[in-house]
Coordinates of C-alpha atoms in Angstrom, one line a residue:
X1160 CA 131.9 104.7 251.5
X1161 CA 131.2 101.0 250.8
X1162 CA 128.1 100.5 248.6
X1163 CA 125.1 98.4 249.8
X1164 CA 125.3 94.7 249.2
X1165 CA 121.6 94.5 248.9
X1166 CA 118.8 97.0 248.2
X1167 CA 117.3 98.7 251.2
X1168 CA 114.2 97.3 252.9
X1169 CA 111.2 99.3 251.8
X1170 CA 108.5 97.4 253.7
X1171 CA 108.1 96.1 257.2
X1172 CA 108.0 92.3 257.6
X1173 CA 104.7 91.3 259.1
X1174 CA 106.4 89.6 262.0
X1175 CA 108.0 92.9 263.0
X1176 CA 105.0 95.2 262.8
X1177 CA 104.7 95.4 266.5
X1178 CA 108.4 95.1 267.2
X1179 CA 109.4 96.7 270.5
X1180 CA 113.1 97.8 271.1
X1181 CA 112.7 97.8 274.9
X1182 CA 114.8 95.2 276.6
X1183 CA 112.7 92.3 278.0
X1184 CA 113.0 91.0 281.5
X1185 CA 116.2 89.1 282.0
X1186 CA 114.9 86.8 284.7
X1187 CA 112.5 84.1 283.5
X1188 CA 109.1 84.5 285.2
X1189 CA 106.8 81.6 286.4
X1190 CA 104.0 80.6 284.1
X1191 CA 101.4 81.9 286.5
X1192 CA 101.9 84.1 289.6
X1193 CA 100.2 83.2 292.8
X1194 CA 97.7 85.6 294.3
X1195 CA 100.3 86.7 296.9
X1196 CA 103.0 87.1 294.3
X1197 CA 100.8 89.2 292.2
X1198 CA 100.0 91.6 295.0
X1199 CA 103.6 92.0 296.0
X1200 CA 105.3 92.2 292.6
X1201 CA 102.7 94.6 291.1
X1202 CA 102.5 96.7 294.4
X1203 CA 98.7 96.7 294.6
X1204 CA 98.6 98.2 298.0
X1205 CA 100.8 101.2 297.2
X1206 CA 99.0 101.8 293.9
X1207 CA 95.6 101.8 295.5
X1208 CA 96.8 104.1 298.3
X1209 CA 98.3 106.7 296.0
X1210 CA 95.2 106.7 293.7
X1211 CA 93.0 107.2 296.8
X1212 CA 95.1 110.0 298.2
X1213 CA 95.3 112.0 294.9
X1214 CA 91.6 111.3 294.1
X1215 CA 92.2 110.2 290.5
X1216 CA 89.1 108.8 288.8
X1217 CA 90.4 107.6 285.4
X1218 CA 93.5 105.4 285.6
X1219 CA 95.4 104.0 282.6
X1220 CA 97.4 100.9 283.2
X1221 CA 100.4 100.5 280.8
X1222 CA 102.0 97.1 280.6
X1223 CA 105.0 95.9 278.5
X1224 CA 104.4 93.0 276.1
X1225 CA 105.8 90.3 278.4
X1226 CA 103.4 91.4 281.2
X1227 CA 100.2 91.6 279.3
X1228 CA 99.2 88.1 280.5
X1229 CA 98.9 89.4 284.0
X1230 CA 97.1 92.6 283.0
X1231 CA 93.5 91.2 283.7
X1232 CA 94.4 89.9 287.1
X1233 CA 96.1 93.2 288.1
X1234 CA 93.0 95.1 286.8
X1235 CA 90.8 92.9 289.0
X1236 CA 93.1 93.3 292.1
X1237 CA 93.1 97.1 291.7
X1238 CA 89.4 97.2 291.3
X1239 CA 88.8 95.2 294.5
X1240 CA 91.3 97.4 296.4
X1241 CA 89.7 100.6 295.2
X1242 CA 86.2 99.3 296.2
X1243 CA 87.5 98.3 299.6
X1244 CA 87.1 94.6 298.9
X1245 CA 90.1 92.5 299.9
X1246 CA 90.9 89.0 299.2
X1247 CA 93.2 87.1 301.6
X1248 CA 96.4 85.9 299.9
X1249 CA 97.5 82.6 301.2
X1250 CA 100.6 80.5 300.8
X1251 CA 104.2 81.5 300.4
X1252 CA 106.1 83.1 297.6
X1253 CA 108.5 80.2 297.2
X1254 CA 112.3 80.0 297.2
X1255 CA 114.5 83.0 297.0
X1256 CA 112.3 85.2 299.3
X1257 CA 113.0 85.5 303.0
X1258 CA 110.7 88.6 303.5
X1259 CA 107.7 87.9 301.4
X1260 CA 105.6 86.5 304.3
X1261 CA 106.0 89.7 306.2
X1262 CA 105.1 91.7 303.1
X1263 CA 102.0 89.7 302.5
X1264 CA 100.8 90.3 306.1
X1265 CA 101.4 94.0 305.8
X1266 CA 99.7 94.0 302.4
X1267 CA 96.6 92.2 303.7
X1268 CA 96.3 94.4 306.8
X1269 CA 96.8 97.5 304.7
X1270 CA 94.0 96.7 302.2
X1271 CA 91.6 95.8 305.0
X1272 CA 91.9 99.3 306.4
X1273 CA 90.6 101.0 303.2
X1274 CA 87.1 102.5 303.6
X1275 CA 85.1 103.9 300.7
X1276 CA 82.7 106.7 301.3
X1277 CA 79.4 106.7 299.6
X1278 CA 79.7 110.1 297.9
X1279 CA 83.0 109.3 296.1
X1280 CA 82.7 108.7 292.4
X1281 CA 83.8 105.2 291.2
X1282 CA 87.2 104.9 289.6
X1283 CA 87.6 103.7 286.0
X1284 CA 90.5 101.5 285.0
X1285 CA 91.8 101.1 281.4
X1286 CA 94.5 98.7 280.1
X1287 CA 96.6 100.2 277.3
X1288 CA 97.0 97.2 275.0
X1289 CA 99.8 98.7 272.9
X1290 CA 102.4 101.5 273.2
X1291 CA 103.0 104.2 270.6
X1292 CA 106.8 104.1 271.2
X1293 CA 109.1 102.0 273.4
X1294 CA 107.7 100.2 276.5
X1295 CA 110.1 102.1 278.7
X1296 CA 108.4 105.4 277.9
X1297 CA 105.1 106.6 279.4
X1298 CA 102.5 106.6 276.6
X1299 CA 100.6 109.8 277.2
X1300 CA 99.1 109.7 273.7
X1301 CA 97.3 106.4 274.4
X1302 CA 96.2 107.5 277.9
X1303 CA 94.7 110.7 276.5
X1304 CA 92.4 108.6 274.3
X1305 CA 90.6 107.6 277.4
X1306 CA 91.0 111.0 279.1
X1307 CA 93.1 109.5 281.9
X1308 CA 94.0 111.4 285.0
X1309 CA 97.1 109.3 285.7
X1310 CA 99.2 106.5 284.2
X1311 CA 100.4 103.5 286.1
X1312 CA 103.5 102.3 284.3
X1313 CA 104.6 98.7 284.9
X1314 CA 108.0 97.2 284.3
X1315 CA 111.4 98.8 283.7
X1316 CA 111.3 102.4 282.7
X1317 CA 113.6 105.1 281.4
X1318 CA 112.1 107.6 283.9
X1319 CA 112.1 110.5 281.5
X1320 CA 110.0 113.4 282.8
X1321 CA 106.6 113.5 281.2
X1322 CA 105.0 116.6 279.7
X1323 CA 101.4 116.4 280.9
X1324 CA 100.1 113.5 283.0
X1325 CA 101.3 112.3 286.4
X1326 CA 102.8 108.8 286.6
X1327 CA 102.9 106.0 289.1
X1328 CA 105.9 103.8 288.4
X1329 CA 105.7 100.1 289.4
X1330 CA 109.0 98.5 288.6
X1331 CA 107.6 95.0 289.4
X1332 CA 110.5 94.0 291.6
X1333 CA 111.8 90.6 290.6
X1334 CA 113.3 87.9 292.9
X1335 CA 117.1 87.8 293.1
X1336 CA 119.2 85.2 295.2
X1337 CA 121.6 86.9 297.5
X1338 CA 124.4 84.3 297.9
X1339 CA 125.5 84.1 294.2
X1340 CA 125.8 87.9 294.1
X1341 CA 128.0 88.0 297.2
X1342 CA 130.2 85.2 295.8
X1343 CA 130.6 87.0 292.4
X1344 CA 131.3 90.3 294.1
X1345 CA 134.1 88.8 296.3
X1346 CA 135.7 87.1 293.3
X1347 CA 135.7 90.4 291.3
X1348 CA 136.9 92.8 294.1
X1349 CA 139.4 91.2 296.4
X1350 CA 140.6 94.5 297.8
X1351 CA 138.3 95.6 300.5
X1352 CA 139.5 99.2 300.3
X1353 CA 138.4 99.9 296.7
X1354 CA 135.8 102.5 295.9
X1355 CA 132.8 100.7 294.4
X1356 CA 129.4 101.8 293.4
X1357 CA 126.6 99.3 293.7
X1358 CA 123.9 99.7 291.1
X1359 CA 121.1 97.6 289.7
X1360 CA 118.4 97.8 287.1
X1361 CA 115.2 99.3 288.3
X1362 CA 113.4 95.9 288.5
X1363 CA 116.1 94.7 291.0
X1364 CA 116.7 98.0 292.8
X1365 CA 114.8 96.9 295.9
X1366 CA 117.6 94.4 296.6
X1367 CA 120.4 97.0 296.7
X1368 CA 120.0 97.9 300.4
X1369 CA 120.1 94.2 301.5
X1370 CA 123.2 93.5 299.3
X1371 CA 124.9 96.7 300.6
X1372 CA 124.4 95.6 304.2
X1373 CA 125.8 92.1 303.5
X1374 CA 128.9 93.6 301.8
X1375 CA 129.5 95.9 304.7
X1376 CA 129.4 92.9 307.0
X1377 CA 132.1 91.3 304.8
X1378 CA 134.5 94.2 305.4
X1379 CA 134.1 96.4 302.3
X1380 CA 134.6 99.9 303.5
X1381 CA 134.1 102.2 300.5
X1382 CA 130.9 101.0 298.9
X1383 CA 128.2 103.4 297.8
X1384 CA 124.6 102.0 297.3
X1385 CA 122.6 103.9 294.7
X1386 CA 118.9 104.7 295.0
X1387 CA 116.4 105.3 292.2
X1388 CA 115.7 109.0 291.4
X1389 CA 113.8 110.6 288.5
X1390 CA 116.8 112.4 287.0
X1391 CA 118.2 111.1 283.6
X1392 CA 120.7 114.1 283.7
X1393 CA 122.4 112.8 286.8
X1394 CA 126.1 111.7 286.5
X1395 CA 124.6 108.2 287.2
X1396 CA 121.4 108.4 285.2
X1397 CA 118.3 108.1 287.4
X1398 CA 120.5 107.2 290.4
X1399 CA 121.9 109.0 293.4
X1400 CA 125.6 109.8 293.5
X1401 CA 128.2 110.0 296.3
X1402 CA 128.5 113.3 298.2
X1403 CA 131.8 114.2 296.6
X1404 CA 130.4 113.8 293.1
X1405 CA 127.2 115.9 293.8
X1406 CA 129.0 119.2 293.3
X1407 CA 129.8 118.3 289.6
X1408 CA 133.4 117.3 290.1
X1409 CA 135.0 114.4 288.3
X1410 CA 135.5 112.3 291.4
X1411 CA 133.2 109.7 289.9
X1412 CA 136.2 108.5 287.9
X1413 CA 137.8 107.1 291.0
X1414 CA 134.9 104.6 291.5
X1415 CA 134.4 101.2 290.0
X1416 CA 130.8 100.1 289.1
X1417 CA 129.1 96.8 289.9
X1418 CA 125.9 96.6 288.0
X1419 CA 123.3 94.0 288.5
X1420 CA 121.6 92.9 285.3
X1421 CA 122.6 93.8 281.7
X1422 CA 122.2 97.6 281.3
X1423 CA 120.7 99.2 278.2
X1424 CA 123.2 100.1 275.6
X1425 CA 122.8 103.8 276.0
X1426 CA 123.3 103.6 279.8
X1427 CA 126.4 101.5 279.3
X1428 CA 128.0 104.0 276.9
X1429 CA 127.2 106.8 279.3
X1430 CA 128.7 105.2 282.3
X1431 CA 131.8 103.9 280.5
X1432 CA 133.2 107.5 280.3
X1433 CA 132.4 108.4 283.9
X1434 CA 133.6 105.5 286.0
X1435 CA 136.9 103.7 285.9
X1436 CA 135.7 100.2 285.2
X1437 CA 132.3 98.4 284.9
X1438 CA 131.5 94.8 285.9
X1439 CA 128.1 93.4 285.1
X1440 CA 126.4 90.6 287.0
X1441 CA 124.1 88.8 284.6
X1442 CA 120.8 87.7 286.1
X1443 CA 120.1 85.2 283.4
X1444 CA 122.7 82.6 284.6
X1445 CA 122.1 82.3 288.3
X1446 CA 123.8 78.8 288.3
X1447 CA 127.2 80.3 287.5
X1448 CA 127.7 83.4 289.5
X1449 CA 130.4 85.3 287.6
X1450 CA 130.7 89.0 286.5
X1451 CA 131.5 90.2 283.0
X1452 CA 133.8 93.2 282.4
X1453 CA 132.1 95.8 280.2
X1454 CA 134.0 97.1 277.2
X1455 CA 132.6 99.9 275.1
X1456 CA 135.7 100.8 273.0
X1457 CA 134.5 99.2 269.8
X1458 CA 131.0 100.6 270.2
X1459 CA 132.3 104.1 270.7
X1460 CA 134.5 103.8 267.7
X1461 CA 131.5 102.8 265.6
X1462 CA 129.5 105.8 266.9
X1463 CA 132.4 108.1 266.1
X1464 CA 132.7 106.7 262.6
X1465 CA 129.0 107.3 262.1
X1466 CA 129.1 110.9 263.1
X1467 CA 132.2 111.5 261.0
X1468 CA 130.4 110.2 257.9
X1469 CA 127.7 112.8 258.5
X1470 CA 130.0 115.8 258.4
X1471 CA 129.4 116.4 254.7
X1472 CA 125.7 115.4 254.5
X1473 CA 123.7 118.4 253.1
X1474 CA 120.2 117.2 254.2
X1475 CA 119.2 115.8 257.7
X1476 CA 116.0 114.2 258.8
X1477 CA 114.8 114.8 262.3
X1478 CA 112.9 111.7 263.7
X1479 CA 110.5 112.7 266.5
X1480 CA 110.2 109.4 268.4
X1481 CA 108.3 110.8 271.4
X1482 CA 105.3 113.0 272.1
X1483 CA 105.5 112.6 275.9
X1484 CA 109.0 113.5 277.1
X1485 CA 109.2 116.9 278.6
X1486 CA 110.8 119.7 276.5
X1487 CA 111.1 117.5 273.4
X1488 CA 109.8 120.4 271.2
X1489 CA 112.5 122.7 272.5
X1490 CA 115.1 120.1 271.6
X1491 CA 113.6 119.8 268.1
X1492 CA 113.9 123.6 267.6
X1493 CA 117.5 123.5 269.0
X1494 CA 118.5 120.8 266.5
X1495 CA 116.9 122.7 263.7
X1496 CA 118.9 125.8 264.6
X1497 CA 122.1 123.8 264.8
X1498 CA 121.6 122.3 261.3
X1499 CA 120.6 125.6 259.8
X1500 CA 123.6 127.4 261.4
X1501 CA 125.9 124.8 259.7
X1502 CA 124.4 125.7 256.3
X1503 CA 122.4 122.5 255.9
X1504 CA 118.7 121.6 255.5
X1505 CA 116.5 119.6 257.7
X1506 CA 113.1 117.9 257.5
X1507 CA 111.0 116.8 260.4
X1508 CA 109.2 113.4 260.6
X1509 CA 107.0 112.1 263.4
X1510 CA 107.2 108.3 263.7
X1511 CA 106.3 105.6 266.1
X1512 CA 108.7 102.7 266.5
X1513 CA 111.6 103.4 264.2
X1514 CA 112.4 100.7 261.6
X1515 CA 114.4 100.5 258.3
X1516 CA 111.2 100.5 256.2
X1517 CA 110.1 103.9 257.3
X1518 CA 113.3 105.8 256.9
X1519 CA 114.3 104.1 253.6
X1520 CA 111.5 105.9 251.8
X1521 CA 113.3 109.2 251.9
X1522 CA 116.4 108.8 249.7
X1523 CA 117.3 112.5 249.8
X1524 CA 118.0 112.4 253.5
X1525 CA 121.7 111.7 254.1
X1526 CA 121.5 111.2 257.9
X1527 CA 118.9 111.0 260.7
X1528 CA 118.8 112.3 264.3
X1529 CA 116.4 110.8 266.7
X1530 CA 114.5 112.9 269.3
X1531 CA 113.3 110.4 271.9
X1532 CA 113.9 109.2 275.4
X1533 CA 117.5 108.9 276.5
X1534 CA 117.4 105.1 276.1
X1535 CA 115.6 104.7 272.7
X1536 CA 117.6 107.5 271.0
X1537 CA 120.5 105.1 270.4
X1538 CA 119.7 103.1 267.3
X1539 CA 122.3 100.5 266.4
X1540 CA 121.3 98.3 263.4
X1541 CA 122.8 97.4 260.0
X1542 CA 119.4 97.4 258.4
X1543 CA 119.2 101.1 258.1
X1544 CA 120.3 102.7 254.8
X1545 CA 121.6 105.9 256.3
X1546 CA 123.2 106.6 259.7
X1547 CA 121.0 107.4 262.8
X1548 CA 122.6 109.5 265.5
X1549 CA 121.6 111.2 268.8
X1550 CA 121.4 115.0 269.3
X1551 CA 124.7 114.9 271.2
X1552 CA 126.4 113.1 268.3
X1553 CA 124.8 115.5 265.8
X1554 CA 126.5 118.4 267.7
X1555 CA 129.9 116.8 267.1
X1556 CA 129.1 115.9 263.5
X1557 CA 128.3 119.5 262.6
X1558 CA 131.6 120.9 263.9
X1559 CA 134.5 121.5 261.6
X1560 CA 137.3 119.0 261.3
X1561 CA 139.6 121.2 263.4
X1562 CA 137.1 121.8 266.1
X1563 CA 135.8 118.3 266.4
X1564 CA 137.5 116.8 269.5
X1565 CA 136.0 113.8 271.2
X1566 CA 137.4 112.7 274.5
X1567 CA 135.4 109.5 274.6
X1568 CA 132.6 111.0 276.6
X1569 CA 129.1 110.0 275.5
X1570 CA 125.8 111.4 276.7
X1571 CA 122.4 110.0 276.1
X1572 CA 120.2 112.5 277.8
X1573 CA 119.5 115.7 275.8
X1574 CA 117.9 117.7 278.6
X1575 CA 121.2 119.3 279.4
X1576 CA 121.2 120.8 275.9
X1577 CA 118.6 123.3 277.2
X1578 CA 120.8 124.6 279.9
X1579 CA 121.7 128.3 280.0
X1580 CA 125.3 127.9 279.0
X1581 CA 124.4 126.0 275.8
X1582 CA 121.6 128.5 275.0
X1583 CA 124.0 131.4 275.4
X1584 CA 126.6 129.7 273.1
X1585 CA 123.9 129.1 270.5
X1586 CA 122.8 132.7 270.6
X1587 CA 126.4 133.8 270.1
X1588 CA 126.8 131.5 267.1
X1589 CA 123.6 132.6 265.5
X1590 CA 124.6 136.2 266.0
X1591 CA 127.9 135.6 264.3
X1592 CA 126.1 133.9 261.4
X1593 CA 123.6 136.7 261.0
X1594 CA 126.4 139.3 261.0
X1595 CA 128.3 137.4 258.4
X1596 CA 125.3 137.0 256.2
X1597 CA 124.5 140.7 256.6
X1598 CA 128.0 141.8 255.6
X1599 CA 128.1 139.6 252.6
X1600 CA 124.8 140.8 251.2
X1601 CA 124.0 138.5 248.3
X1602 CA 123.7 134.9 249.5
X1603 CA 123.6 133.6 245.9
X1604 CA 126.9 135.2 245.0
X1605 CA 128.5 133.9 248.2
X1606 CA 127.5 130.3 247.4
X1607 CA 128.8 130.5 243.8
X1608 CA 132.1 132.0 244.9
X1609 CA 132.7 129.5 247.7
X1610 CA 135.5 127.0 246.9
X1611 CA 134.4 123.4 246.1
X1612 CA 134.3 120.9 248.9
X1613 CA 135.2 117.2 248.6
X1614 CA 134.6 114.4 251.0
X1615 CA 138.1 113.1 252.0
X1616 CA 136.7 109.6 252.7
X1617 CA 135.0 109.0 249.3
X1618 CA 136.6 111.7 247.1
X1619 CA 133.2 112.8 245.9
X1620 CA 132.1 116.4 245.5
X1621 CA 130.0 117.7 248.4
X1622 CA 126.9 119.5 247.1
X1623 CA 125.4 122.1 249.5
X1624 CA 121.8 123.1 249.2
X1625 CA 121.1 126.8 248.7
X1626 CA 118.6 128.8 250.8
X1627 CA 115.3 129.7 249.1
X1628 CA 115.6 133.0 247.3
X1629 CA 112.9 135.2 245.7
X1630 CA 112.1 134.2 242.2
X1631 CA 112.8 136.6 239.3
X1632 CA 109.8 138.8 238.5
X1633 CA 107.9 138.0 235.4
X1634 CA 105.4 139.9 233.4
X1635 CA 102.1 138.1 233.1
X1636 CA 99.2 139.1 230.9
X1637 CA 96.1 140.1 232.8
X1638 CA 93.8 137.8 230.7
X1639 CA 95.9 134.8 231.6
X1640 CA 95.5 135.1 235.4
X1641 CA 92.9 132.3 235.7
X1642 CA 94.2 130.1 232.8
X1643 CA 96.4 127.0 233.1
X1644 CA 99.7 127.7 231.4
X1645 CA 102.4 125.1 230.6
X1646 CA 105.7 126.1 232.2
X1647 CA 108.7 126.2 230.0
X1648 CA 111.6 123.9 230.6
X1649 CA 113.9 126.6 231.8
X1650 CA 111.7 127.9 234.6
X1651 CA 112.7 127.0 238.2
X1652 CA 110.2 125.5 240.6
X1653 CA 109.0 128.0 243.2
X1654 CA 107.1 127.7 246.5
X1655 CA 105.3 130.8 247.7
X1656 CA 107.2 132.9 245.1
X1657 CA 110.6 131.7 246.2
X1658 CA 112.9 129.3 244.4
X1659 CA 112.9 126.0 246.2
X1660 CA 115.7 123.5 245.7
X1661 CA 113.5 120.7 247.1
X1662 CA 110.7 121.4 244.6
X1663 CA 113.2 121.7 241.8
X1664 CA 114.6 118.2 242.7
X1665 CA 111.1 116.8 242.8
X1666 CA 110.3 118.3 239.4
X1667 CA 113.4 117.3 237.6
X1668 CA 114.9 114.2 239.2
X1669 CA 112.1 112.3 241.0
X1670 CA 110.7 109.7 238.6
X1671 CA 107.6 108.9 240.8
X1672 CA 105.6 111.7 242.3
X1673 CA 102.5 110.0 243.5
X1674 CA 99.4 108.2 242.2
X1675 CA 98.7 109.1 238.6
X1676 CA 102.1 110.7 238.0
X1677 CA 102.7 108.1 235.2
X1678 CA 99.9 109.5 233.1
X1679 CA 100.2 112.7 231.2
X1680 CA 97.0 114.8 231.1
X1681 CA 96.5 117.4 228.5
X1682 CA 94.2 120.3 229.3
X1683 CA 94.5 122.9 226.5
X1684 CA 96.7 121.0 224.1
X1685 CA 95.7 118.1 221.9
X1686 CA 95.9 114.7 223.4
X1687 CA 94.2 112.4 225.8
X1688 CA 91.8 114.1 228.2
X1689 CA 91.9 113.4 231.9
X1690 CA 89.3 111.2 233.5
X1691 CA 86.2 112.9 234.9
X1692 CA 86.0 113.6 238.6
X1693 CA 83.5 111.4 240.3
X1694 CA 82.1 111.4 243.8
X1695 CA 83.5 108.5 245.8
X1696 CA 82.5 106.7 248.9
X1697 CA 81.8 108.5 252.2
X1698 CA 80.8 107.6 255.7
X1699 CA 82.1 105.0 258.2
X1700 CA 83.4 101.5 257.8
X1701 CA 80.2 99.7 258.8
X1702 CA 78.3 101.3 256.0
X1703 CA 79.7 103.5 253.2
X1704 CA 77.6 105.8 251.0
X1705 CA 78.5 105.6 247.3
X1706 CA 77.7 108.4 245.0
X1707 CA 74.9 110.9 245.1
X1708 CA 72.2 108.2 245.1
X1709 CA 73.2 107.2 248.6
X1710 CA 73.7 103.5 247.9
X1711 CA 75.1 101.8 251.0
X1712 CA 77.8 99.1 250.8

């Protein structure tokens, strides 16, 4: 393995403290939306109607960073709609919209029909100023701080199922000219008989039916228009699939994919192994309507090289990058069981937005696996000291060299890891491991008698951690039960009466063990005495109490 050219980053740059890995909108937005544009793009009518029907009283509004400027106006519009006060939206939406006038008329007439009864409690709206994780995920943690009944999520979303709160997704549908798309489509697919799947990012998904109808009129016979569904485990994540693919067959490989807007990296890697070819229509350059062929060969090679480098790692770190996605705790336990079955150790860390400064503080961890939503689990950056993989890639890395066969398929969603077949396979593997361990008897003798293992890439010896074993019994004098005794150099570090390799490493090899570790304090031997313990400050930030006298600062 090539050494680092520079030391790892151990602190977060102040400009990246609130860094968000979520892709921003690809279409530049106007400086200020008109009143009519605001009502249509943020779907005020539909949001008010759903809230009224479900009788929710505390509503959390989650905005991505690039939409926070519109948050106060959306807040006011929802408040007026929930109170039955409507404001007439005048004017037109501008170029690129042929149906906005009709939408505005329906919007205005719909809001005027709302009637508020006197005995209904008033709704409370809250704007979530920051997200704990990526903006594509629903932030249930921030919503629970205000005891919200529902979350209204604005912008593009990963549509991962939530664990506790209901969600209203508002994709904030963006304008998209039709003629450049049709021109680019005709230049890309000259054969009218090809099987083509029409797919768009969620913020442009409302344009798919109109584009589909126009392409049908041009003579394309085998086009399938996708619709948004809440199913990341679908063959087309969060999209419907053709009828012949719904039964789980591999007929999806006969289709080509035309995708509007640049897809997330995880979605691109997932689709590349399921369809024959992918062409991307970028929405950033509307003046030059051309498509770009998507190539993921180099990206898949890099991912495979990363998981190969983790095959000999003895210690893994599990990064929990979500507290809202459904079944994430079951996946954490599943990953722990996989690592333990491979004879390796794992440590669990709960983090917010993953960056190099956080994970570089744990030098003993040889590799990381991220438990997050299916979009944010893919972390590709050269700033990280150790590789970061997904649960799917971890399963391949823990296999033996003879069993590890990768056909090029890549999966981002880990919900299918909880299916019955995989559970049954894990139970069989654990049963085999337990039987082997029971037959061998002494684990310590097995570890010492095992042949040495070397990493074929670096030529270095691979050191495996041993499981915690009971410490040898020692005779202790009864009069020394409550006294502090200095441990001899030959004693092994124990935790709960068992020998702990991690504690032994901390004792013998760690040079810094916390504040005050650079000072040696003598208790019963001659030398410098420790500093006396004093009562510190207590209370809250606006007025601390110092010492027993109660002096406030």
